[in-house]
Each structure stands twice: as C-alpha cells, then as structure tokens.
Amino acid sequence: MTPTNLAATTGTGLEEWLAAIDRRTARVGIIGLGYVGLPLALLFSEERFRVTGFDVDATKVSTLAAGNSYIHRIEPDHIQAAQRNGFCATTDFAAITGMDAVLICVPTPLNEDHTPDMSYVVSTIESIAPHLRAGQLVVLESTTYPGTTEEIIVATINRHGSAKGLRVLRGETAGLASNELDGVMVAFSPEREDPGNMITPRREIPKVIGGVDVRATAAASALYGSVFCKTVPMSTPAAAEMTKLLENIYRCVNIALVNELKQLCVPMGIDIWEVIEAAATKPFGFQAFYPGPGVGGHCIPVDPFYLNWKAQQFGIQAKFIELAGEVNEAMPSYVVQCTARALERNGSALKGARVLVLGVAYKRDVDDLRESPSLIVIEKLRHAGAQVEYNDPFFPEVGRGRHYDLHMLSTPLEDLDRFDCVLILTDHSLYNYGEIVSQAKLVVDSRNATRSIDSSKIVRC
Ligand SMILES: NC(=O)c1ccc[n+]([C@@H]2O[C@H](COP(=O)([O-])OP(=O)(O)OC[C@H]3O[C@@H](n4cnc5c(N)ncnc54)[C@H](O)[C@@H]3O)[C@@H](O)[C@H]2O)c1
C-alpha cells in the first residue's frame, strides 16, 4: 500500500474534524489487527470510512491483502467487502501521518510474575509517535491500569513531539478548550466485546470514552458514535481505564464465588446450576455467573492483576482481586481431582487412564486458546500419569504458547469407548452431547453441557 497524505482535516479545527466524520472523509487507522482490532476495522469500513490496518505481523497483513481471514468468525467475504470500501493493511507505520484517527488495539498480557507487560503498548506508541501531526486523534483501546494513557501515550507523544513543537492538546478547564486543533488529541476507550456472544452485536455495546481534554472526548465520541449505538463520555482517561477493569474484576470475582460454591454444593448433593437458575429468577439484585474449570481468555485472568499492581503503588492490598485469582487458579486442580475420583469409582486409576478432553478453547465457540484452563488441566492430567488426547473443532493442533508446551493433534470423535473417561472442559455447541454420552464409558462434565441428559455415566463437577 502506498502511504497517503489524504487526511481530511490537516491544519483545521474541531468543527471541521467533526464534519469529516459526518462526511466519512476522515481516515481511520487501526493498530493491531487481532481479535479486537480486525473486527473494529471492519465495523468502521461497514460505515463507509476508509480504514487502514497496521500490524507488525507481516503474515496477517499478507493474509488480509489476499482477501483472507485468520479469525474463525470472520469470513473472507467480509474482508473482501471491506477492501472494496478502501480497507487495506500494512506494516508501514509512515502511513500513520495520513490518518485522522489512530486506534490502538495491541495486547496487554502479564509477565511471568503477574505484573503488566506494557511492551506492546510502548513499542506501538514509540513507532507511531514520529509520524503524528497536529489535528489527529489517538485512542488507546487496550485494557490496562488507570494512568496508562497519561503515563505512556501522552508522555511519549510529547517527548517525540517536543523537537517539532507538537504536543497533546490539554485545555486547563473545559471552558478553555478551543476549537483549534494545534496538537494531538488523545483518549482512552476500552474494547468491551464478549467474543462468541451472538446475542449482543458489537455495535450495540456502548463505547466508554475518556479524553485528555474536551476536544479529544468530543472527537472520539463523534467517531465512535458513527459506528456504535451509544457513547459514554467520561471525565478522564483514567476513569475510563478503571471502568473497564471494574467490569472485568466484577466478572472475575463473581465467577470465583460460584466456583467456590460449586465445590461446596457437590459434597452437599446440591446441583449448583439448578441453584443459579433459580436465583436468576429474582428480577433485581442478582446476575447469573457460572462455574467451570477455571477462567481463560485475554481478559478475566489477566486484567485484575493490572489493577492489583497499580494498587500496590498506592500501598493498598486488593484482597478481593487476590482471593478471586486464587480460587479461579485452583479450579484446574479441582477438575483433575474430580476426574481421578470418578475414575476410581469406575474401577480405574488416573495413572495410566486414557482421558479424552473435549474442548481446549478458553470458552464455548471461540477459536482462542489464550490462558485456557483446558491447557492447564491437560498438563496436570499428564503429570498425574494419564494418557491424554483432546478434541476441539477449532484447533486441529495445539503446539507451544506463552504458558504451555503440548504438541498434540485433535483426535477424531469416534470410538469413544477407547477412553476410560471423556472430560468436558469447553462446551462447544457443535458437540452432540447425547451421542458422546452414549458412546463413552464415563463422562466428567465441568460445564453442565450434559444438563438435559439423564445417565449414570455422567459425573458433574
Ligand atoms: N480479545 C478480546 O476478546 C478482548 C476483549 C476486550 C478487550 N481486549 C483487549 O484488547 C487488546 C487487544 O487484544 P486482542 O485480543 O485483539 O489481541 P491479539 O493478540 O488478538 O491482537 C493484537 C494484535 O496486535 C499486533 N501487534 C502487537 N504489537 C504490535 C505493534 N507494536 N504494532 C502493531 N501491531 C502490533 C499483533 O500482531 C496482533 O495482531 C488487549 O488489551 C485486550 O486485553 C480483548
């Protein structure tokens, strides 16, 4: 792709910037074309914006250039339709100058010691800062601790810009912010997507926005407001950063609670899923969360530790966060113990047992392995001497990743009576659970996927 300088708003004020959004002449650059960035690029493209995607992964860029997709739920047709609308992808960050808005969607994982790994955010802003110009809007979408936008994004832009007199725009008070765009606008707007959720379309998830000043909030609200059903402007980037963490910590803590209650309900002979469904009939004050073999994905097991790390800088121990992490991280061991007990009751030992794990994705119907508890369960089963195979329609093979080293191929779902136990870890909707139960000798179900099947072969854990 040729770097362009077709920015619609160079050298103009906020009103012209907003008009360029209305006219769809504003150019949108998305940095990081992963699970968040690529669908976001397609959303803007559907709304007739000319979108350029930036990624350091040349394979992703060439896959997109060929009109193909590397994310299961995105069809090549969708990429090709966007291309007809002007969408292209590049590894050339010089093209940033031609954008009016630059939205950053790069990873924010954890280091081994559970501290934030900010290297992707830092290297992204270091790469784009030399190419920024007055009148552009830069938005960080990556989930992170409160203070990141100011401490990393704003600070880096100001450091790079100082030689050429470019700064991040900051009105001292709302009243002082003018129409003039003689600097860079910066905001934080978290991605709140729920992968695999077919009920709430992404554009119907309100977009929380916290700008460094009112011009940034206004510009980001106009941009996202043209794609999303609703925007939620906030007073600062830090408040918006904290909002995203509150949402994910709320999930993490509540999942830990039901995971703990599940472990209590099993010996009491109470069905935790029945209890949750009954509690959920209350029209107020209760939201249903469900137990499982642990938590996975790029958000729930990771994000709470971002806040925990920041809390320590303020001398505060985030006890809820730590306890929830502890309970959720213990779930894979609990599932392995349940499997061992179920096998014993069936007359065999875990050591030497043939176990088929169903589902390695971190949750139902997604092609995402990140932080999946299934991978930990497999490692623990192997460690206990079990002969483990797996099946997952989304993953023909599982090799080596950040926290695992498995090198396994997906086993076809046939002759299930070869296995001493079939262990359901991810309840993909493609599976025919009735057929699985009828073929298997023993089924250990950590997801209540077999809820409608009555069979003595099933052990729910
Ligand atoms: N996946 C989700 O469901 C989800 C939901 C809400 C929020 N988030 C947050 O969104 C952010 C992105 O997550 P994701 O799931 O899309 O990650 P991802 O790993 O799927 O995609 C990130 C992309 O960024 C690219 N990249 C890395 N460094 C780069 C750089 N310096 N310059 C340009 N591109 C670079 C990678 O090659 C990759 O394509 C994270 O902060 C995550 O916590 C994710």
Coordinates of C-alpha atoms and ligand atoms in Angstrom, one line a residue:
M1 CA 0.0 0.0 0.0
T2 CA 1.2 3.5 -0.7
P3 CA 1.5 5.8 2.3
T4 CA -1.1 8.5 1.7
N5 CA -1.5 12.0 2.9
L6 CA -5.2 12.3 2.3
A7 CA -6.0 13.2 5.8
A8 CA -9.3 15.1 5.7
T9 CA -8.6 17.5 8.5
T10 CA -4.9 18.7 8.3
G11 CA -4.5 22.2 9.8
T12 CA -8.1 22.6 10.7
G13 CA -10.3 22.9 13.8
L14 CA -12.5 20.6 15.7
E15 CA -15.6 21.6 13.8
E16 CA -14.0 20.6 10.5
W17 CA -12.8 17.4 12.2
L18 CA -16.3 16.5 13.2
A19 CA -17.6 17.4 9.8
A20 CA -15.1 15.0 8.2
I21 CA -16.6 12.2 10.4
D22 CA -20.1 13.1 9.2
R23 CA -19.0 13.1 5.6
R24 CA -17.0 9.9 6.1
T25 CA -13.9 11.5 4.6
A26 CA -12.0 11.0 7.9
R27 CA -9.4 8.3 7.6
V28 CA -9.2 5.7 10.4
G29 CA -6.1 3.7 11.2
I30 CA -6.3 0.7 13.5
I31 CA -3.1 -0.6 15.1
G32 CA -3.1 -4.3 16.0
L33 CA -5.3 -6.4 13.8
G34 CA -6.1 -9.2 16.3
Y35 CA -9.4 -10.3 17.8
V36 CA -10.2 -6.7 18.7
G37 CA -8.6 -4.6 16.0
L38 CA -9.7 -6.5 12.9
P39 CA -13.5 -6.6 13.7
L40 CA -13.2 -2.9 14.7
A41 CA -11.6 -2.1 11.3
L42 CA -14.5 -4.0 9.6
L43 CA -17.1 -2.1 11.6
F44 CA -15.7 1.3 10.5
S45 CA -15.4 0.0 7.0
E46 CA -19.1 -1.0 7.0
E47 CA -19.9 2.6 8.0
R48 CA -18.1 3.8 4.8
F49 CA -14.9 5.0 6.5
R50 CA -11.6 4.4 4.6
V51 CA -9.7 2.2 7.1
T52 CA -6.0 1.3 7.1
G53 CA -4.9 -1.5 9.5
F54 CA -1.4 -1.6 10.9
D55 CA 0.3 -4.7 12.3
V56 CA 3.8 -5.8 12.9
D57 CA 2.8 -9.4 11.9
A58 CA 3.6 -9.5 8.1
T59 CA 1.7 -12.8 7.8
K60 CA -1.5 -11.3 9.0
V61 CA -1.0 -8.3 6.7
S62 CA -0.4 -10.5 3.6
T63 CA -3.4 -12.8 4.6
L64 CA -5.7 -9.8 4.6
A65 CA -4.1 -8.4 1.4
A66 CA -5.1 -11.7 -0.3
G67 CA -8.7 -11.2 0.9
N68 CA -8.5 -14.0 3.5
S69 CA -9.2 -14.1 7.3
Y70 CA -7.3 -15.7 10.2
I71 CA -10.1 -15.3 12.7
H72 CA -12.7 -18.1 12.6
R73 CA -15.8 -16.0 13.0
I74 CA -14.7 -13.5 10.3
E75 CA -15.4 -14.8 6.8
P76 CA -13.1 -13.9 3.8
D77 CA -16.2 -12.3 2.2
H78 CA -16.2 -9.7 5.0
I79 CA -12.6 -8.8 4.4
Q80 CA -13.2 -8.6 0.6
A81 CA -16.2 -6.3 1.1
A82 CA -14.1 -4.0 3.3
Q83 CA -11.3 -4.0 0.7
R84 CA -13.9 -2.8 -1.9
N85 CA -14.6 0.0 0.6
G86 CA -10.9 1.0 0.7
F87 CA -9.7 -1.2 3.6
C88 CA -6.0 -2.2 3.4
A89 CA -3.4 -3.4 5.9
T90 CA 0.2 -2.5 6.2
T91 CA 3.3 -2.9 8.3
D92 CA 4.5 0.6 7.3
F93 CA 3.9 3.0 10.1
A94 CA 4.9 6.0 8.0
A95 CA 1.3 5.8 6.7
I96 CA 0.1 7.0 10.2
T97 CA 0.5 10.6 9.0
G98 CA -2.3 10.1 6.6
M99 CA -4.8 9.1 9.3
D100 CA -7.2 11.4 11.1
A101 CA -7.8 8.9 13.9
V102 CA -5.5 6.2 15.1
L103 CA -7.0 3.5 17.4
I104 CA -4.5 1.2 19.3
C105 CA -5.6 -2.4 19.9
V106 CA -2.4 -4.2 20.9
P107 CA -2.0 -6.9 23.5
T108 CA -1.7 -6.2 27.2
P109 CA -0.7 -9.5 28.8
L110 CA 1.0 -10.3 32.1
N111 CA 4.7 -11.0 32.8
E112 CA 5.5 -14.3 34.5
D113 CA 5.4 -12.5 37.8
H114 CA 1.8 -11.3 37.2
T115 CA 2.9 -7.7 36.6
P116 CA 1.7 -5.8 33.5
D117 CA 3.6 -6.4 30.3
M118 CA 3.3 -3.0 28.6
S119 CA 6.0 -3.7 26.0
Y120 CA 3.4 -3.9 23.1
V121 CA 1.8 -0.6 24.1
V122 CA 5.2 1.1 24.5
S123 CA 6.6 -0.2 21.2
T124 CA 3.4 0.8 19.4
I125 CA 3.4 4.4 20.6
E126 CA 7.2 4.6 20.0
S127 CA 6.6 3.5 16.4
I128 CA 3.7 5.9 15.6
A129 CA 4.8 9.0 17.6
P130 CA 7.4 10.1 15.0
H131 CA 4.6 10.1 12.3
L132 CA 1.9 12.1 14.2
R133 CA 0.8 15.6 13.3
A134 CA -1.5 18.3 14.7
G135 CA -5.2 17.5 14.3
Q136 CA -5.0 13.8 14.8
L137 CA -6.9 11.7 17.4
V138 CA -5.0 8.9 19.1
V139 CA -7.2 6.4 21.1
L140 CA -5.9 3.6 23.3
E141 CA -8.3 0.7 23.3
S142 CA -6.1 -2.0 25.0
T143 CA -7.2 -2.9 28.6
T144 CA -4.8 -1.5 31.1
Y145 CA -4.3 0.0 34.6
P146 CA -5.5 3.5 35.3
G147 CA -2.9 6.1 34.4
T148 CA -1.5 4.3 31.3
T149 CA -2.9 6.8 28.7
E150 CA -1.3 9.7 30.5
E151 CA 1.9 8.0 31.6
I152 CA 2.7 6.2 28.4
I153 CA 0.7 7.5 25.4
V154 CA 0.7 11.3 26.3
A155 CA 4.2 11.2 27.7
T156 CA 5.6 9.5 24.6
I157 CA 3.8 11.8 22.1
N158 CA 5.0 14.9 24.0
R159 CA 8.6 13.5 24.2
H160 CA 8.8 12.8 20.4
G161 CA 6.9 16.0 19.5
S162 CA 9.0 18.4 21.6
A163 CA 11.6 18.9 18.8
K164 CA 8.9 19.8 16.2
G165 CA 6.6 21.7 18.7
L166 CA 3.9 19.1 18.7
R167 CA 2.1 18.4 22.0
V168 CA -1.0 16.6 23.2
L169 CA -3.9 19.0 23.5
R170 CA -4.9 19.9 27.0
G171 CA -7.4 22.6 27.9
E172 CA -6.8 23.6 31.5
T173 CA -10.6 23.5 32.1
A174 CA -13.4 22.5 29.9
G175 CA -14.2 26.2 29.2
L176 CA -10.7 26.9 28.0
A177 CA -10.6 24.2 25.3
S178 CA -11.0 25.9 22.0
N179 CA -11.9 24.8 18.5
E180 CA -8.3 25.0 17.4
L181 CA -6.5 21.6 16.8
D182 CA -2.9 22.7 17.1
G183 CA -1.8 19.5 18.8
V184 CA -2.7 15.8 19.0
M185 CA -6.0 14.7 20.7
V186 CA -5.6 11.7 23.0
A187 CA -8.3 9.5 24.6
F188 CA -8.9 6.1 26.1
S189 CA -11.8 4.0 25.0
P190 CA -11.9 0.3 26.2
E191 CA -12.9 -2.5 24.0
R192 CA -15.9 -4.2 25.8
E193 CA -16.5 -7.1 23.4
D194 CA -17.6 -10.5 24.5
P195 CA -16.2 -13.0 21.9
G196 CA -18.6 -15.6 20.9
N197 CA -21.6 -13.6 22.2
M198 CA -24.2 -13.9 19.4
I199 CA -26.9 -12.1 21.3
T200 CA -25.4 -8.6 21.7
P201 CA -23.9 -7.3 18.4
R202 CA -20.7 -5.3 19.0
R203 CA -22.1 -2.0 17.8
E204 CA -24.8 -2.3 20.5
I205 CA -22.2 -2.3 23.3
P206 CA -22.0 1.4 24.4
K207 CA -18.5 2.9 24.0
V208 CA -16.9 4.4 27.1
I209 CA -14.6 7.3 26.2
G210 CA -12.3 9.4 28.4
G211 CA -10.4 12.1 26.6
V212 CA -7.4 14.1 27.9
D213 CA -9.4 17.2 27.2
V214 CA -12.9 18.0 26.0
R215 CA -11.8 18.2 22.3
A216 CA -10.5 14.7 22.5
T217 CA -13.7 13.4 24.2
A218 CA -15.8 15.2 21.6
A219 CA -13.8 13.9 18.6
A220 CA -13.7 10.3 19.9
S221 CA -17.4 10.4 20.8
A222 CA -18.2 11.6 17.2
L223 CA -16.0 8.9 15.7
Y224 CA -17.3 6.0 17.8
G225 CA -20.9 7.5 17.8
S226 CA -20.9 7.0 14.0
V227 CA -20.4 3.2 14.5
F228 CA -21.7 2.3 18.0
C229 CA -25.3 2.8 19.2
K230 CA -24.2 4.9 22.2
T231 CA -21.2 6.6 23.6
V232 CA -20.5 7.2 27.3
P233 CA -18.2 10.2 27.7
M234 CA -16.2 10.3 30.9
S235 CA -14.2 13.0 32.7
T236 CA -10.7 11.5 32.3
P237 CA -8.8 8.6 30.5
A238 CA -8.1 7.1 34.0
A239 CA -11.8 6.9 34.8
A240 CA -12.4 5.1 31.5
E241 CA -9.4 2.8 32.2
M242 CA -10.8 2.0 35.7
T243 CA -14.3 1.4 34.2
K244 CA -13.1 -1.5 32.0
L245 CA -11.2 -3.0 35.0
L246 CA -14.2 -2.8 37.2
E247 CA -16.3 -4.7 34.6
N248 CA -13.7 -7.5 34.3
I249 CA -12.9 -7.7 38.0
Y250 CA -16.7 -7.9 38.7
R251 CA -16.8 -10.9 36.4
C252 CA -13.7 -12.5 37.9
V253 CA -14.8 -12.1 41.5
N254 CA -18.3 -13.5 40.7
I255 CA -17.0 -16.4 38.8
A256 CA -14.7 -17.2 41.7
L257 CA -17.7 -17.1 44.0
V258 CA -19.7 -19.6 42.0
N259 CA -16.6 -21.8 41.6
E260 CA -16.2 -21.8 45.4
L261 CA -20.0 -22.5 45.9
K262 CA -19.8 -25.4 43.3
Q263 CA -17.1 -27.1 45.4
L264 CA -19.4 -26.8 48.4
C265 CA -22.5 -27.9 46.6
V266 CA -21.0 -31.1 45.2
P267 CA -20.4 -32.8 48.6
M268 CA -23.8 -31.4 49.8
G269 CA -25.5 -33.2 47.0
I270 CA -26.9 -29.9 45.6
D271 CA -26.9 -29.0 41.9
I272 CA -25.2 -25.6 41.7
W273 CA -26.6 -25.0 38.2
E274 CA -30.1 -25.5 39.4
V275 CA -29.4 -23.1 42.3
I276 CA -28.1 -20.4 39.9
E277 CA -31.0 -20.7 37.5
A278 CA -33.5 -20.4 40.4
A279 CA -31.6 -17.4 41.9
A280 CA -31.6 -15.8 38.4
T281 CA -35.4 -15.6 38.5
K282 CA -35.1 -12.8 41.0
P283 CA -35.9 -9.6 39.0
F284 CA -33.3 -7.5 40.8
G285 CA -30.0 -7.7 42.7
F286 CA -28.7 -10.9 41.2
Q287 CA -26.8 -11.6 38.0
A288 CA -26.0 -15.2 37.0
F289 CA -22.4 -16.3 36.6
Y290 CA -21.5 -19.9 36.0
P291 CA -18.8 -22.2 37.4
G292 CA -16.2 -24.0 35.2
P293 CA -12.7 -25.5 35.1
G294 CA -11.2 -22.0 35.7
V295 CA -11.1 -18.8 33.8
G296 CA -9.4 -18.1 30.4
G297 CA -9.0 -15.6 27.6
H298 CA -7.0 -12.4 27.3
C299 CA -9.2 -10.5 29.9
I300 CA -10.6 -12.2 33.0
P301 CA -7.4 -14.0 34.2
V302 CA -5.2 -11.0 33.3
D303 CA -6.9 -7.7 33.9
P304 CA -7.4 -7.9 37.6
F305 CA -3.7 -8.2 38.1
Y306 CA -3.2 -4.9 36.2
L307 CA -5.2 -3.1 39.0
N308 CA -3.6 -5.2 41.7
W309 CA -0.2 -4.0 40.5
K310 CA -1.3 -0.4 40.5
A311 CA -3.0 -0.7 43.9
Q312 CA 0.4 -1.8 45.4
Q313 CA 1.9 1.6 44.2
F314 CA -0.7 3.2 46.5
G315 CA 0.1 0.9 49.4
I316 CA -3.3 -0.8 49.0
Q317 CA -3.8 -4.6 49.0
A318 CA -6.6 -5.5 46.6
K319 CA -7.8 -8.5 48.7
F320 CA -10.9 -9.4 46.6
I321 CA -8.8 -9.5 43.5
E322 CA -6.2 -11.7 45.0
L323 CA -8.7 -14.1 46.5
A324 CA -10.7 -14.4 43.3
G325 CA -7.5 -15.1 41.4
E326 CA -6.5 -17.8 43.9
V327 CA -9.9 -19.5 43.8
N328 CA -10.1 -19.5 39.9
E329 CA -6.5 -20.6 39.5
A330 CA -7.2 -23.6 41.8
M331 CA -10.1 -24.9 39.6
P332 CA -8.0 -26.9 37.1
S333 CA -6.6 -28.9 40.1
Y334 CA -10.1 -29.4 41.4
V335 CA -11.2 -30.8 38.0
V336 CA -8.3 -33.2 37.9
Q337 CA -9.2 -34.4 41.4
C338 CA -12.8 -34.9 40.4
T339 CA -11.7 -36.9 37.3
A340 CA -9.4 -39.1 39.5
R341 CA -12.3 -39.8 41.9
A342 CA -14.7 -40.6 39.1
L343 CA -12.2 -43.0 37.5
E344 CA -11.7 -44.7 40.9
R345 CA -15.4 -45.2 41.3
N346 CA -15.4 -46.8 37.8
G347 CA -12.6 -49.1 38.9
S348 CA -9.6 -47.5 37.3
A349 CA -6.8 -45.1 38.4
L350 CA -5.9 -41.8 36.9
K351 CA -2.4 -43.0 36.4
G352 CA -2.4 -44.8 33.0
A353 CA -6.0 -43.9 32.3
R354 CA -6.9 -42.8 28.7
V355 CA -8.6 -39.5 29.0
L356 CA -10.2 -37.6 26.1
V357 CA -10.5 -33.8 26.8
L358 CA -13.3 -32.1 24.9
G359 CA -12.5 -28.5 24.1
V360 CA -9.3 -26.6 24.6
A361 CA -10.6 -23.1 23.6
Y362 CA -11.0 -21.0 26.7
K363 CA -14.7 -20.8 26.2
R364 CA -17.6 -22.1 24.1
D365 CA -17.4 -21.5 20.3
V366 CA -14.3 -19.3 20.2
D367 CA -11.0 -20.0 18.4
D368 CA -8.9 -18.6 21.2
L369 CA -6.6 -20.6 23.4
R370 CA -5.2 -17.8 25.4
E371 CA -4.9 -18.6 29.2
S372 CA -7.3 -21.5 28.6
P373 CA -7.8 -23.6 31.7
S374 CA -8.0 -26.7 29.5
L375 CA -4.3 -26.4 28.7
I376 CA -3.5 -26.4 32.4
V377 CA -5.8 -29.4 33.1
I378 CA -4.2 -31.4 30.3
E379 CA -0.7 -30.7 31.7
K380 CA -1.9 -31.7 35.2
L381 CA -3.5 -34.9 33.9
R382 CA -0.3 -35.8 32.0
H383 CA 1.7 -35.0 35.1
A384 CA -0.5 -37.5 37.1
G385 CA 0.3 -40.2 34.5
A386 CA -2.9 -40.1 32.4
Q387 CA -2.7 -40.7 28.7
V388 CA -4.4 -37.6 27.4
E389 CA -5.9 -36.8 24.0
Y390 CA -8.1 -33.9 23.1
N391 CA -10.7 -32.9 20.5
D392 CA -11.6 -29.3 19.6
P393 CA -13.2 -28.4 16.2
F394 CA -11.4 -25.0 16.4
F395 CA -7.9 -26.4 17.0
P396 CA -6.7 -29.2 14.8
E397 CA -3.4 -29.0 16.7
V398 CA -2.0 -27.4 19.9
G399 CA 1.7 -26.6 20.0
R400 CA 3.6 -24.3 22.2
G401 CA 2.4 -21.0 23.6
R402 CA 3.1 -18.5 26.3
H403 CA 2.2 -20.8 29.1
Y404 CA 2.0 -24.3 27.6
D405 CA 4.1 -26.7 25.5
L406 CA 1.8 -29.6 24.5
H407 CA 2.3 -30.6 20.8
M408 CA -0.9 -32.5 20.3
L409 CA -3.3 -33.2 17.4
S410 CA -7.0 -33.2 17.8
T411 CA -8.4 -36.7 18.0
P412 CA -11.5 -37.6 15.9
L413 CA -14.7 -38.0 17.9
E414 CA -15.2 -41.7 17.2
D415 CA -14.9 -45.0 19.1
L416 CA -15.2 -43.1 22.4
D417 CA -15.3 -46.3 24.4
R418 CA -11.5 -46.5 23.8
F419 CA -11.2 -43.9 26.6
D420 CA -11.6 -44.5 30.3
C421 CA -13.1 -41.0 30.6
V422 CA -14.3 -38.2 28.4
L423 CA -13.7 -34.9 30.2
I424 CA -15.8 -31.9 29.1
L425 CA -13.8 -28.7 29.6
T426 CA -15.3 -26.4 26.9
D427 CA -18.9 -26.8 26.0
H428 CA -18.8 -26.1 22.2
S429 CA -22.2 -26.0 20.7
L430 CA -21.1 -28.2 17.8
Y431 CA -20.8 -31.2 20.0
N432 CA -23.6 -33.8 20.1
Y433 CA -23.6 -34.5 23.8
G434 CA -26.2 -37.2 23.6
E435 CA -24.1 -39.2 21.2
I436 CA -20.9 -38.5 23.2
V437 CA -22.6 -39.9 26.4
S438 CA -24.0 -42.9 24.6
Q439 CA -20.5 -43.9 23.2
A440 CA -18.4 -43.0 26.3
K441 CA -17.7 -45.3 29.3
L442 CA -17.6 -42.3 31.7
V443 CA -18.2 -38.6 31.2
V444 CA -16.9 -35.9 33.6
D445 CA -18.6 -32.7 32.9
S446 CA -17.2 -29.4 34.2
R447 CA -19.6 -27.2 32.3
N448 CA -23.0 -28.7 32.8
A449 CA -23.1 -29.4 29.0
T450 CA -25.0 -32.6 29.6
R451 CA -27.7 -31.0 31.7
S452 CA -30.5 -32.4 29.6
I453 CA -29.2 -36.0 29.6
D454 CA -30.0 -38.5 32.3
S455 CA -27.3 -41.1 32.5
S456 CA -25.4 -42.8 35.3
K457 CA -22.2 -42.5 33.2
I458 CA -22.2 -38.7 33.8
V459 CA -20.3 -37.1 36.8
R460 CA -20.9 -33.3 37.0
C461 CA -18.1 -31.5 38.7
Ligands
LIG1 N1 -9.9 -10.5 22.7 C1 -10.9 -10.0 23.4 O1 -12.0 -10.6 23.5 C2 -10.8 -8.7 24.1 C3 -11.9 -8.1 24.6 C4 -11.8 -6.8 25.3 C5 -10.6 -6.2 25.4 N2 -9.5 -6.8 24.8 C6 -8.2 -6.1 24.9 O2 -7.9 -5.6 23.6 C7 -6.4 -5.6 23.5 C8 -6.1 -6.4 22.2 O3 -6.5 -7.8 22.4 P1 -6.6 -8.8 21.2 O4 -7.4 -9.9 21.8 O5 -7.1 -8.1 20.0 O6 -5.1 -9.2 21.0 P2 -4.5 -10.0 19.7 O7 -3.2 -10.7 20.2 O8 -5.5 -10.9 19.1 O9 -4.1 -8.9 18.7 C9 -3.2 -7.9 18.9 C10 -2.5 -7.6 17.5 O10 -1.6 -6.6 17.8 C11 -0.5 -6.8 16.9 N3 0.7 -6.1 17.5 C12 1.5 -6.4 18.5 N4 2.4 -5.5 18.7 C13 2.2 -4.5 17.8 C14 2.8 -3.3 17.5 N5 3.9 -2.9 18.2 N6 2.3 -2.6 16.4 C15 1.3 -3.1 15.7 N7 0.7 -4.2 16.0 C16 1.1 -4.9 17.0 C17 -0.3 -8.3 17.0 O11 0.5 -8.8 15.9 C18 -1.8 -8.8 16.9 O12 -2.2 -8.9 15.6 C19 -5.9 -6.2 24.8 O13 -5.5 -5.2 25.6 C20 -7.1 -7.0 25.3 O14 -7.0 -7.1 26.8 C21 -9.6 -8.0 24.2

